[in-house]
Amino acid sequence: MIAWLDARNPNQPFPPAEAALVEPNGLLAAGGSLAPARLLNGYRQGIFPWYGKGQPILWWSPDPRTIFLPDRIRVSHSLRKVLRSGRYTVTVDRAFACVIAECAAPRPEAPESWITREMREAYCRLHVLGYAHSIETWHGERLVGGLYGVALGGVFFGESMFSRMNDASKVALVHLGRLLVQRGFGFIDCQLETGHLLSLGAQSLPRAEFLKLLHEHVHRLLPATPWTLPAEAAPGAG
């Protein structure tokens, strides 16, 4: 059995993350809403929403959990050449709504996205409130890649990324890592393990270890300065 959350009370406590089901891995609760208070409370406890069209909101805390250390993102020789080539320009928080819309766009392997209109609206609200951020990769005037996520304390909770040209999302990830190192962040939460993430230097931790790390970093007080990339004005700086 899983808990059912009251949509009228965004401050209703979540069950402890350790109570999540083994199968399906990490399912903890259902219902509730995507109100900012509910989302932020979830992230602080290692819990995130993930559900499909026609389903109630489902809340997850899988075991194991995958993370990046911002200073250990793997940059291959070919990617380093792309970063230095000037092919792309990278910005931060310049086109949040466009990035999440591109992440939600149908793909051959996923004709229906889990990023519903309700989800898009919820994260755009978090962006307006200063919690959600995007990294954008441009080829000329065209948005060709990017990612978005939620920042709390010293943790960046990555949600999704997209790429319309070779390496465009990887370029965004590398610049995110540099930005987070500059700002003193501890880690990036990737939620679920994939071969692609592991190839870029991600690592998977038992949930108990992840939650301990989360507690160490999510309540840190970091400078509340505007997000600016270390070399935002330089096309393809690498």
PDB file of C-alpha atoms in Angstrom:
ATOM      1  CA  MET A   1       0.000   0.000   0.000  1.00  0.00           C
ATOM      2  CA  ILE A   2       1.110   3.555  -0.662  1.00  0.00           C
ATOM      3  CA  ALA A   3      -0.055   6.804   0.926  1.00  0.00           C
ATOM      4  CA  TRP A   4      -2.682   9.020  -0.737  1.00  0.00           C
ATOM      5  CA  LEU A   5      -1.943  12.742  -0.441  1.00  0.00           C
ATOM      6  CA  ASP A   6      -4.580  15.448  -0.009  1.00  0.00           C
ATOM      7  CA  ALA A   7      -4.536  17.896  -2.937  1.00  0.00           C
ATOM      8  CA  ARG A   8      -5.968  20.620  -0.674  1.00  0.00           C
ATOM      9  CA  ASN A   9      -3.073  20.476   1.781  1.00  0.00           C
ATOM     10  CA  PRO A  10       0.341  20.970   0.121  1.00  0.00           C
ATOM     11  CA  ASN A  11       2.001  20.929   3.560  1.00  0.00           C
ATOM     12  CA  GLN A  12       0.745  17.442   4.441  1.00  0.00           C
ATOM     13  CA  PRO A  13       3.873  15.415   5.328  1.00  0.00           C
ATOM     14  CA  PHE A  14       5.171  12.776   2.936  1.00  0.00           C
ATOM     15  CA  PRO A  15       5.762   9.265   4.232  1.00  0.00           C
ATOM     16  CA  PRO A  16       9.473   8.660   4.896  1.00  0.00           C
ATOM     17  CA  ALA A  17      11.382   7.923   1.691  1.00  0.00           C
ATOM     18  CA  GLU A  18      12.472   4.581   3.169  1.00  0.00           C
ATOM     19  CA  ALA A  19       8.820   3.438   3.015  1.00  0.00           C
ATOM     20  CA  ALA A  20       8.875   3.381  -0.808  1.00  0.00           C
ATOM     21  CA  LEU A  21       7.976   0.139  -2.549  1.00  0.00           C
ATOM     22  CA  VAL A  22      10.568  -2.263  -3.882  1.00  0.00           C
ATOM     23  CA  GLU A  23       8.368  -2.965  -6.915  1.00  0.00           C
ATOM     24  CA  PRO A  24       7.789  -0.704  -8.695  1.00  0.00           C
ATOM     25  CA  ASN A  25      11.095   0.586  -7.435  1.00  0.00           C
ATOM     26  CA  GLY A  26      10.642   3.721  -5.353  1.00  0.00           C
ATOM     27  CA  LEU A  27       6.901   4.345  -5.581  1.00  0.00           C
ATOM     28  CA  LEU A  28       5.999   6.089  -2.333  1.00  0.00           C
ATOM     29  CA  ALA A  29       2.725   8.013  -2.632  1.00  0.00           C
ATOM     30  CA  ALA A  30       0.012   9.192  -4.998  1.00  0.00           C
ATOM     31  CA  GLY A  31      -2.250  12.217  -5.283  1.00  0.00           C
ATOM     32  CA  GLY A  32      -1.652  15.651  -3.865  1.00  0.00           C
ATOM     33  CA  SER A  33      -0.801  18.533  -6.152  1.00  0.00           C
ATOM     34  CA  LEU A  34       2.136  20.177  -7.870  1.00  0.00           C
ATOM     35  CA  ALA A  35       1.901  23.297  -5.722  1.00  0.00           C
ATOM     36  CA  PRO A  36       5.312  24.863  -5.020  1.00  0.00           C
ATOM     37  CA  ALA A  37       5.200  23.938  -1.330  1.00  0.00           C
ATOM     38  CA  ARG A  38       4.458  20.295  -2.147  1.00  0.00           C
ATOM     39  CA  LEU A  39       7.216  20.053  -4.769  1.00  0.00           C
ATOM     40  CA  LEU A  40       9.846  21.734  -2.613  1.00  0.00           C
ATOM     41  CA  ASN A  41       8.967  19.614   0.428  1.00  0.00           C
ATOM     42  CA  GLY A  42       9.338  16.531  -1.739  1.00  0.00           C
ATOM     43  CA  TYR A  43      12.720  17.475  -3.136  1.00  0.00           C
ATOM     44  CA  ARG A  44      14.078  18.273   0.320  1.00  0.00           C
ATOM     45  CA  GLN A  45      13.256  14.688   1.311  1.00  0.00           C
ATOM     46  CA  GLY A  46      14.527  13.008  -1.857  1.00  0.00           C
ATOM     47  CA  ILE A  47      11.043  12.570  -3.348  1.00  0.00           C
ATOM     48  CA  PHE A  48       9.998  13.643  -6.846  1.00  0.00           C
ATOM     49  CA  PRO A  49       6.868  13.416  -9.066  1.00  0.00           C
ATOM     50  CA  TRP A  50       6.811  11.197 -12.146  1.00  0.00           C
ATOM     51  CA  TYR A  51       3.625   9.990 -13.804  1.00  0.00           C
ATOM     52  CA  GLY A  52       1.962   9.565 -17.170  1.00  0.00           C
ATOM     53  CA  LYS A  53      -1.043  11.105 -18.842  1.00  0.00           C
ATOM     54  CA  GLY A  54      -4.268   9.916 -17.221  1.00  0.00           C
ATOM     55  CA  GLN A  55      -2.543   8.803 -14.013  1.00  0.00           C
ATOM     56  CA  PRO A  56      -2.744  10.463 -10.612  1.00  0.00           C
ATOM     57  CA  ILE A  57       0.394  12.288  -9.517  1.00  0.00           C
ATOM     58  CA  LEU A  58       2.874   9.614  -8.413  1.00  0.00           C
ATOM     59  CA  TRP A  59       5.744  10.332  -6.016  1.00  0.00           C
ATOM     60  CA  TRP A  60       9.002   8.368  -6.065  1.00  0.00           C
ATOM     61  CA  SER A  61      12.199   7.767  -4.115  1.00  0.00           C
ATOM     62  CA  PRO A  62      14.034   4.938  -5.920  1.00  0.00           C
ATOM     63  CA  ASP A  63      16.856   2.790  -4.594  1.00  0.00           C
ATOM     64  CA  PRO A  64      19.600   3.175  -5.778  1.00  0.00           C
ATOM     65  CA  ARG A  65      19.823   6.878  -6.673  1.00  0.00           C
ATOM     66  CA  THR A  66      22.078   8.381  -9.346  1.00  0.00           C
ATOM     67  CA  ILE A  67      24.077  11.587  -8.904  1.00  0.00           C
ATOM     68  CA  PHE A  68      26.802  13.694 -10.506  1.00  0.00           C
ATOM     69  CA  LEU A  69      29.525  15.406  -8.528  1.00  0.00           C
ATOM     70  CA  PRO A  70      29.724  18.751 -10.374  1.00  0.00           C
ATOM     71  CA  ASP A  71      33.519  18.695 -10.693  1.00  0.00           C
ATOM     72  CA  ARG A  72      33.611  15.106 -11.973  1.00  0.00           C
ATOM     73  CA  ILE A  73      31.453  15.279 -15.072  1.00  0.00           C
ATOM     74  CA  ARG A  74      33.378  13.304 -17.690  1.00  0.00           C
ATOM     75  CA  VAL A  75      34.428  15.367 -20.709  1.00  0.00           C
ATOM     76  CA  SER A  76      35.651  13.199 -23.574  1.00  0.00           C
ATOM     77  CA  HIS A  77      38.304  14.396 -26.021  1.00  0.00           C
ATOM     78  CA  SER A  78      35.676  14.894 -28.725  1.00  0.00           C
ATOM     79  CA  LEU A  79      33.375  16.837 -26.387  1.00  0.00           C
ATOM     80  CA  ARG A  80      36.279  19.015 -25.281  1.00  0.00           C
ATOM     81  CA  LYS A  81      36.874  19.870 -28.936  1.00  0.00           C
ATOM     82  CA  VAL A  82      33.210  20.845 -29.317  1.00  0.00           C
ATOM     83  CA  LEU A  83      33.393  23.046 -26.224  1.00  0.00           C
ATOM     84  CA  ARG A  84      36.416  24.856 -27.649  1.00  0.00           C
ATOM     85  CA  SER A  85      35.135  25.111 -31.206  1.00  0.00           C
ATOM     86  CA  GLY A  86      32.769  28.046 -30.767  1.00  0.00           C
ATOM     87  CA  ARG A  87      29.981  26.016 -32.391  1.00  0.00           C
ATOM     88  CA  TYR A  88      27.554  26.694 -29.558  1.00  0.00           C
ATOM     89  CA  THR A  89      26.690  29.550 -27.232  1.00  0.00           C
ATOM     90  CA  VAL A  90      25.477  28.654 -23.733  1.00  0.00           C
ATOM     91  CA  THR A  91      23.225  30.744 -21.480  1.00  0.00           C
ATOM     92  CA  VAL A  92      21.413  30.346 -18.169  1.00  0.00           C
ATOM     93  CA  ASP A  93      17.752  31.117 -17.385  1.00  0.00           C
ATOM     94  CA  ARG A  94      17.246  32.866 -20.716  1.00  0.00           C
ATOM     95  CA  ALA A  95      14.562  30.540 -22.127  1.00  0.00           C
ATOM     96  CA  PHE A  96      13.236  28.341 -19.303  1.00  0.00           C
ATOM     97  CA  ALA A  97       9.752  27.821 -20.782  1.00  0.00           C
ATOM     98  CA  CYS A  98      11.245  26.934 -24.167  1.00  0.00           C
ATOM     99  CA  VAL A  99      13.636  24.392 -22.629  1.00  0.00           C
ATOM    100  CA  ILE A 100      10.905  22.572 -20.720  1.00  0.00           C
ATOM    101  CA  ALA A 101       8.681  22.612 -23.825  1.00  0.00           C
ATOM    102  CA  GLU A 102      11.485  21.036 -25.872  1.00  0.00           C
ATOM    103  CA  CYS A 103      12.087  18.424 -23.161  1.00  0.00           C
ATOM    104  CA  ALA A 104       8.363  17.601 -23.300  1.00  0.00           C
ATOM    105  CA  ALA A 105       8.248  17.281 -27.096  1.00  0.00           C
ATOM    106  CA  PRO A 106       7.482  13.775 -28.471  1.00  0.00           C
ATOM    107  CA  ARG A 107      10.461  11.647 -29.487  1.00  0.00           C
ATOM    108  CA  PRO A 108      10.594   8.486 -31.650  1.00  0.00           C
ATOM    109  CA  GLU A 109      11.365   6.358 -28.584  1.00  0.00           C
ATOM    110  CA  ALA A 110       8.816   8.234 -26.407  1.00  0.00           C
ATOM    111  CA  PRO A 111       5.807   9.498 -28.400  1.00  0.00           C
ATOM    112  CA  GLU A 112       4.079  10.606 -25.166  1.00  0.00           C
ATOM    113  CA  SER A 113       6.102  12.608 -22.667  1.00  0.00           C
ATOM    114  CA  TRP A 114       5.742  12.346 -18.884  1.00  0.00           C
ATOM    115  CA  ILE A 115       6.194  16.134 -18.819  1.00  0.00           C
ATOM    116  CA  THR A 116       2.508  17.014 -19.003  1.00  0.00           C
ATOM    117  CA  ARG A 117       1.132  20.533 -19.372  1.00  0.00           C
ATOM    118  CA  GLU A 118       0.439  20.454 -15.632  1.00  0.00           C
ATOM    119  CA  MET A 119       4.091  19.618 -14.971  1.00  0.00           C
ATOM    120  CA  ARG A 120       5.318  22.349 -17.307  1.00  0.00           C
ATOM    121  CA  GLU A 121       3.148  24.947 -15.583  1.00  0.00           C
ATOM    122  CA  ALA A 122       4.301  23.795 -12.134  1.00  0.00           C
ATOM    123  CA  TYR A 123       8.003  24.099 -12.944  1.00  0.00           C
ATOM    124  CA  CYS A 124       7.501  27.434 -14.664  1.00  0.00           C
ATOM    125  CA  ARG A 125       5.994  28.619 -11.359  1.00  0.00           C
ATOM    126  CA  LEU A 126       9.097  27.392  -9.539  1.00  0.00           C
ATOM    127  CA  HIS A 127      11.222  29.249 -12.074  1.00  0.00           C
ATOM    128  CA  VAL A 128       9.362  32.501 -11.411  1.00  0.00           C
ATOM    129  CA  LEU A 129       9.908  31.911  -7.677  1.00  0.00           C
ATOM    130  CA  GLY A 130      13.657  31.477  -8.258  1.00  0.00           C
ATOM    131  CA  TYR A 131      13.923  27.736  -7.548  1.00  0.00           C
ATOM    132  CA  ALA A 132      13.971  26.233 -11.051  1.00  0.00           C
ATOM    133  CA  HIS A 133      16.710  27.001 -13.556  1.00  0.00           C
ATOM    134  CA  SER A 134      17.601  26.173 -17.131  1.00  0.00           C
ATOM    135  CA  ILE A 135      20.813  25.950 -19.129  1.00  0.00           C
ATOM    136  CA  GLU A 136      20.378  26.652 -22.848  1.00  0.00           C
ATOM    137  CA  THR A 137      22.603  25.662 -25.784  1.00  0.00           C
ATOM    138  CA  TRP A 138      22.259  27.800 -28.927  1.00  0.00           C
ATOM    139  CA  HIS A 139      23.452  27.383 -32.493  1.00  0.00           C
ATOM    140  CA  GLY A 140      23.187  30.915 -33.757  1.00  0.00           C
ATOM    141  CA  GLU A 141      19.671  32.030 -32.842  1.00  0.00           C
ATOM    142  CA  ARG A 142      18.308  28.474 -32.626  1.00  0.00           C
ATOM    143  CA  LEU A 143      17.810  26.699 -29.309  1.00  0.00           C
ATOM    144  CA  VAL A 144      19.328  23.259 -29.941  1.00  0.00           C
ATOM    145  CA  GLY A 145      19.813  21.791 -26.482  1.00  0.00           C
ATOM    146  CA  GLY A 146      19.419  22.348 -22.786  1.00  0.00           C
ATOM    147  CA  LEU A 147      18.324  21.079 -19.414  1.00  0.00           C
ATOM    148  CA  TYR A 148      16.309  22.232 -16.418  1.00  0.00           C
ATOM    149  CA  GLY A 149      15.988  21.381 -12.756  1.00  0.00           C
ATOM    150  CA  VAL A 150      15.374  22.641  -9.235  1.00  0.00           C
ATOM    151  CA  ALA A 151      18.008  24.153  -6.942  1.00  0.00           C
ATOM    152  CA  LEU A 152      17.657  23.866  -3.157  1.00  0.00           C
ATOM    153  CA  GLY A 153      20.503  24.602  -0.781  1.00  0.00           C
ATOM    154  CA  GLY A 154      23.577  22.979  -2.301  1.00  0.00           C
ATOM    155  CA  VAL A 155      21.704  20.435  -4.447  1.00  0.00           C
ATOM    156  CA  PHE A 156      20.569  20.708  -8.068  1.00  0.00           C
ATOM    157  CA  PHE A 157      17.748  18.263  -8.848  1.00  0.00           C
ATOM    158  CA  GLY A 158      18.029  17.597 -12.578  1.00  0.00           C
ATOM    159  CA  GLU A 159      14.706  16.938 -14.276  1.00  0.00           C
ATOM    160  CA  SER A 160      15.241  16.560 -18.022  1.00  0.00           C
ATOM    161  CA  MET A 161      17.440  17.511 -20.954  1.00  0.00           C
ATOM    162  CA  PHE A 162      17.084  17.605 -24.728  1.00  0.00           C
ATOM    163  CA  SER A 163      19.320  17.829 -27.774  1.00  0.00           C
ATOM    164  CA  ARG A 164      18.567  18.803 -31.370  1.00  0.00           C
ATOM    165  CA  MET A 165      22.205  18.789 -32.519  1.00  0.00           C
ATOM    166  CA  ASN A 166      25.177  16.592 -31.657  1.00  0.00           C
ATOM    167  CA  ASP A 167      26.429  17.047 -28.082  1.00  0.00           C
ATOM    168  CA  ALA A 168      24.149  20.050 -27.406  1.00  0.00           C
ATOM    169  CA  SER A 169      22.762  18.615 -24.153  1.00  0.00           C
ATOM    170  CA  LYS A 170      26.230  17.457 -23.048  1.00  0.00           C
ATOM    171  CA  VAL A 171      27.527  20.990 -23.552  1.00  0.00           C
ATOM    172  CA  ALA A 172      24.714  22.276 -21.313  1.00  0.00           C
ATOM    173  CA  LEU A 173      25.568  19.685 -18.653  1.00  0.00           C
ATOM    174  CA  VAL A 174      29.268  20.588 -18.629  1.00  0.00           C
ATOM    175  CA  HIS A 175      28.422  24.276 -18.198  1.00  0.00           C
ATOM    176  CA  LEU A 176      25.957  23.428 -15.432  1.00  0.00           C
ATOM    177  CA  GLY A 177      28.703  21.529 -13.619  1.00  0.00           C
ATOM    178  CA  ARG A 178      31.061  24.504 -13.869  1.00  0.00           C
ATOM    179  CA  LEU A 179      28.370  26.858 -12.618  1.00  0.00           C
ATOM    180  CA  LEU A 180      27.548  24.634  -9.647  1.00  0.00           C
ATOM    181  CA  VAL A 181      31.216  24.295  -8.701  1.00  0.00           C
ATOM    182  CA  GLN A 182      31.476  28.085  -8.761  1.00  0.00           C
ATOM    183  CA  ARG A 183      28.416  28.408  -6.545  1.00  0.00           C
ATOM    184  CA  GLY A 184      29.536  25.745  -4.048  1.00  0.00           C
ATOM    185  CA  PHE A 185      26.944  23.037  -4.778  1.00  0.00           C
ATOM    186  CA  GLY A 186      27.497  19.523  -3.488  1.00  0.00           C
ATOM    187  CA  PHE A 187      25.905  17.358  -6.180  1.00  0.00           C
ATOM    188  CA  ILE A 188      23.369  16.976  -8.984  1.00  0.00           C
ATOM    189  CA  ASP A 189      20.528  14.506  -8.429  1.00  0.00           C
ATOM    190  CA  CYS A 190      19.852  12.542 -11.639  1.00  0.00           C
ATOM    191  CA  GLN A 191      17.131  10.384 -10.038  1.00  0.00           C
ATOM    192  CA  LEU A 192      17.424   7.222 -12.177  1.00  0.00           C
ATOM    193  CA  GLU A 193      20.440   5.391 -13.568  1.00  0.00           C
ATOM    194  CA  THR A 194      20.947   5.243 -17.332  1.00  0.00           C
ATOM    195  CA  GLY A 195      23.902   4.109 -19.399  1.00  0.00           C
ATOM    196  CA  HIS A 196      24.127   7.579 -20.921  1.00  0.00           C
ATOM    197  CA  LEU A 197      24.469   9.257 -17.518  1.00  0.00           C
ATOM    198  CA  LEU A 198      27.029   6.718 -16.327  1.00  0.00           C
ATOM    199  CA  SER A 199      29.091   7.348 -19.473  1.00  0.00           C
ATOM    200  CA  LEU A 200      29.249  11.026 -18.477  1.00  0.00           C
ATOM    201  CA  GLY A 201      30.547  10.269 -14.992  1.00  0.00           C
ATOM    202  CA  ALA A 202      27.389   9.770 -12.944  1.00  0.00           C
ATOM    203  CA  GLN A 203      27.430   7.324 -10.035  1.00  0.00           C
ATOM    204  CA  SER A 204      24.700   5.391  -8.261  1.00  0.00           C
ATOM    205  CA  LEU A 205      24.326   5.288  -4.480  1.00  0.00           C
ATOM    206  CA  PRO A 206      22.141   3.210  -2.162  1.00  0.00           C
ATOM    207  CA  ARG A 207      19.122   5.296  -1.163  1.00  0.00           C
ATOM    208  CA  ALA A 208      20.258   5.456   2.471  1.00  0.00           C
ATOM    209  CA  GLU A 209      23.608   6.920   1.410  1.00  0.00           C
ATOM    210  CA  PHE A 210      21.880   9.348  -0.960  1.00  0.00           C
ATOM    211  CA  LEU A 211      19.530  10.586   1.758  1.00  0.00           C
ATOM    212  CA  LYS A 212      22.456  11.158   4.124  1.00  0.00           C
ATOM    213  CA  LEU A 213      24.241  13.182   1.431  1.00  0.00           C
ATOM    214  CA  LEU A 214      21.036  15.058   0.670  1.00  0.00           C
ATOM    215  CA  HIS A 215      20.594  16.036   4.308  1.00  0.00           C
ATOM    216  CA  GLU A 216      24.159  17.361   4.402  1.00  0.00           C
ATOM    217  CA  HIS A 217      23.668  19.666   1.423  1.00  0.00           C
ATOM    218  CA  VAL A 218      20.014  20.562   0.863  1.00  0.00           C
ATOM    219  CA  HIS A 219      19.728  22.882   3.871  1.00  0.00           C
ATOM    220  CA  ARG A 220      22.958  24.779   3.214  1.00  0.00           C
ATOM    221  CA  LEU A 221      22.683  28.550   2.867  1.00  0.00           C
ATOM    222  CA  LEU A 222      24.500  29.596  -0.297  1.00  0.00           C
ATOM    223  CA  PRO A 223      24.760  33.137  -1.717  1.00  0.00           C
ATOM    224  CA  ALA A 224      21.477  34.170  -3.326  1.00  0.00           C
ATOM    225  CA  THR A 225      23.122  35.903  -6.280  1.00  0.00           C
ATOM    226  CA  PRO A 226      21.698  35.699  -9.834  1.00  0.00           C
ATOM    227  CA  TRP A 227      22.715  32.625 -11.793  1.00  0.00           C
ATOM    228  CA  THR A 228      25.386  33.565 -14.331  1.00  0.00           C
ATOM    229  CA  LEU A 229      27.624  31.143 -16.199  1.00  0.00           C
ATOM    230  CA  PRO A 230      31.364  31.591 -15.591  1.00  0.00           C
ATOM    231  CA  ALA A 231      31.871  32.433 -19.282  1.00  0.00           C
ATOM    232  CA  GLU A 232      28.315  33.013 -20.474  1.00  0.00           C
ATOM    233  CA  ALA A 233      29.246  35.738 -22.964  1.00  0.00           C
ATOM    234  CA  ALA A 234      31.856  33.637 -24.749  1.00  0.00           C
ATOM    235  CA  PRO A 235      30.402  31.368 -27.454  1.00  0.00           C
ATOM    236  CA  GLY A 236      31.333  27.759 -26.749  1.00  0.00           C
ATOM    237  CA  ALA A 237      33.769  28.690 -24.003  1.00  0.00           C
ATOM    238  CA  GLY A 238      35.527  25.573 -22.868  1.00  0.00           C
TER     239      GLY A 238
END
